[in-house]
């Protein structure tokens, strides 16, 4: 599983998007969605295949792979 940043429209029903992500094989991390103007960012754990399904959701604007910082 990788971590993804999933961007959705800020007026979207985040709970229904979380359910759709779950149905597509991903899970939304237990972090508050981050509002960014007209968009909201969710942190999601999902496989590559699940991320592609999530990206095809009409309410999703974009899906980006997120890499955690390397430990020092």
PDB file of C-alpha atoms in Angstrom:
ATOM      1  CA  UNK A   1       0.000   0.000   0.000  1.00  0.00           C
ATOM      2  CA  UNK A   2       1.153   3.485  -0.840  1.00  0.00           C
ATOM      3  CA  UNK A   3       0.059   6.834   0.492  1.00  0.00           C
ATOM      4  CA  UNK A   4      -1.829   9.088  -1.925  1.00  0.00           C
ATOM      5  CA  UNK A   5      -3.011  12.670  -1.807  1.00  0.00           C
ATOM      6  CA  UNK A   6      -6.530  12.693  -3.236  1.00  0.00           C
ATOM      7  CA  UNK A   7      -7.895  16.092  -4.231  1.00  0.00           C
ATOM      8  CA  UNK A   8     -11.671  16.604  -4.376  1.00  0.00           C
ATOM      9  CA  UNK A   9     -13.925  19.623  -4.828  1.00  0.00           C
ATOM     10  CA  UNK A  10     -14.361  21.382  -1.492  1.00  0.00           C
ATOM     11  CA  UNK A  11     -18.158  21.284  -1.771  1.00  0.00           C
ATOM     12  CA  UNK A  12     -18.106  17.473  -2.122  1.00  0.00           C
ATOM     13  CA  UNK A  13     -19.653  15.183   0.470  1.00  0.00           C
ATOM     14  CA  UNK A  14     -16.408  13.882   1.995  1.00  0.00           C
ATOM     15  CA  UNK A  15     -18.159  10.986   3.773  1.00  0.00           C
ATOM     16  CA  UNK A  16     -19.565   9.602   0.502  1.00  0.00           C
ATOM     17  CA  UNK A  17     -16.135   9.967  -1.120  1.00  0.00           C
ATOM     18  CA  UNK A  18     -14.559   8.068   1.807  1.00  0.00           C
ATOM     19  CA  UNK A  19     -17.098   5.273   1.273  1.00  0.00           C
ATOM     20  CA  UNK A  20     -16.324   5.160  -2.455  1.00  0.00           C
ATOM     21  CA  UNK A  21     -12.582   5.021  -1.727  1.00  0.00           C
ATOM     22  CA  UNK A  22     -13.198   2.138   0.662  1.00  0.00           C
ATOM     23  CA  UNK A  23     -15.239   0.292  -1.982  1.00  0.00           C
ATOM     24  CA  UNK A  24     -12.352   0.792  -4.431  1.00  0.00           C
ATOM     25  CA  UNK A  25      -9.931  -0.912  -2.015  1.00  0.00           C
ATOM     26  CA  UNK A  26      -8.387   2.130  -0.325  1.00  0.00           C
ATOM     27  CA  UNK A  27      -8.664   3.624   3.118  1.00  0.00           C
ATOM     28  CA  UNK A  28      -8.711   7.265   4.138  1.00  0.00           C
ATOM     29  CA  UNK A  29      -6.218   7.974   6.906  1.00  0.00           C
ATOM     30  CA  UNK A  30      -7.570   9.271  10.185  1.00  0.00           C
ATOM     31  CA  UNK A  31      -6.459  12.843   9.473  1.00  0.00           C
ATOM     32  CA  UNK A  32      -8.657  15.868   8.962  1.00  0.00           C
ATOM     33  CA  UNK A  33      -9.237  16.695   5.280  1.00  0.00           C
ATOM     34  CA  UNK A  34      -7.133  19.716   4.347  1.00  0.00           C
ATOM     35  CA  UNK A  35      -9.174  22.550   2.780  1.00  0.00           C
ATOM     36  CA  UNK A  36      -7.327  24.422   0.026  1.00  0.00           C
ATOM     37  CA  UNK A  37      -9.616  27.035  -1.495  1.00  0.00           C
ATOM     38  CA  UNK A  38     -11.959  25.279  -3.922  1.00  0.00           C
ATOM     39  CA  UNK A  39     -10.375  21.879  -3.222  1.00  0.00           C
ATOM     40  CA  UNK A  40      -9.930  19.532  -0.274  1.00  0.00           C
ATOM     41  CA  UNK A  41      -7.071  17.054   0.122  1.00  0.00           C
ATOM     42  CA  UNK A  42      -7.541  13.608   1.683  1.00  0.00           C
ATOM     43  CA  UNK A  43      -4.698  11.302   2.727  1.00  0.00           C
ATOM     44  CA  UNK A  44      -5.376   7.800   1.414  1.00  0.00           C
ATOM     45  CA  UNK A  45      -3.671   4.402   1.694  1.00  0.00           C
ATOM     46  CA  UNK A  46      -4.230   2.295  -1.431  1.00  0.00           C
ATOM     47  CA  UNK A  47      -2.550   0.039  -3.955  1.00  0.00           C
ATOM     48  CA  UNK A  48      -1.703   1.312  -7.458  1.00  0.00           C
ATOM     49  CA  UNK A  49      -4.776  -0.457  -8.887  1.00  0.00           C
ATOM     50  CA  UNK A  50      -7.066   0.978  -6.217  1.00  0.00           C
ATOM     51  CA  UNK A  51      -5.626   4.462  -6.805  1.00  0.00           C
ATOM     52  CA  UNK A  52      -6.554   4.182 -10.493  1.00  0.00           C
ATOM     53  CA  UNK A  53     -10.132   3.259  -9.542  1.00  0.00           C
ATOM     54  CA  UNK A  54     -10.265   6.134  -7.060  1.00  0.00           C
ATOM     55  CA  UNK A  55      -8.994   8.542  -9.720  1.00  0.00           C
ATOM     56  CA  UNK A  56     -11.828   7.521 -12.058  1.00  0.00           C
ATOM     57  CA  UNK A  57     -14.423   8.766  -9.529  1.00  0.00           C
ATOM     58  CA  UNK A  58     -16.125  11.830 -11.036  1.00  0.00           C
ATOM     59  CA  UNK A  59     -15.806  13.722  -7.737  1.00  0.00           C
ATOM     60  CA  UNK A  60     -12.032  13.236  -7.590  1.00  0.00           C
ATOM     61  CA  UNK A  61      -9.921  15.959  -9.199  1.00  0.00           C
ATOM     62  CA  UNK A  62      -6.511  14.302  -8.880  1.00  0.00           C
ATOM     63  CA  UNK A  63      -4.535  11.533  -7.175  1.00  0.00           C
ATOM     64  CA  UNK A  64      -0.833  12.004  -6.423  1.00  0.00           C
ATOM     65  CA  UNK A  65       1.603   9.549  -4.875  1.00  0.00           C
ATOM     66  CA  UNK A  66       2.903  10.906  -1.571  1.00  0.00           C
ATOM     67  CA  UNK A  67       6.293   9.863  -0.280  1.00  0.00           C
ATOM     68  CA  UNK A  68       7.087  10.055   3.391  1.00  0.00           C
ATOM     69  CA  UNK A  69      10.306  11.875   4.274  1.00  0.00           C
ATOM     70  CA  UNK A  70      13.348   9.657   4.675  1.00  0.00           C
ATOM     71  CA  UNK A  71      14.350   9.089   8.320  1.00  0.00           C
ATOM     72  CA  UNK A  72      17.610  10.757   9.342  1.00  0.00           C
TER      73      UNK A  72
END
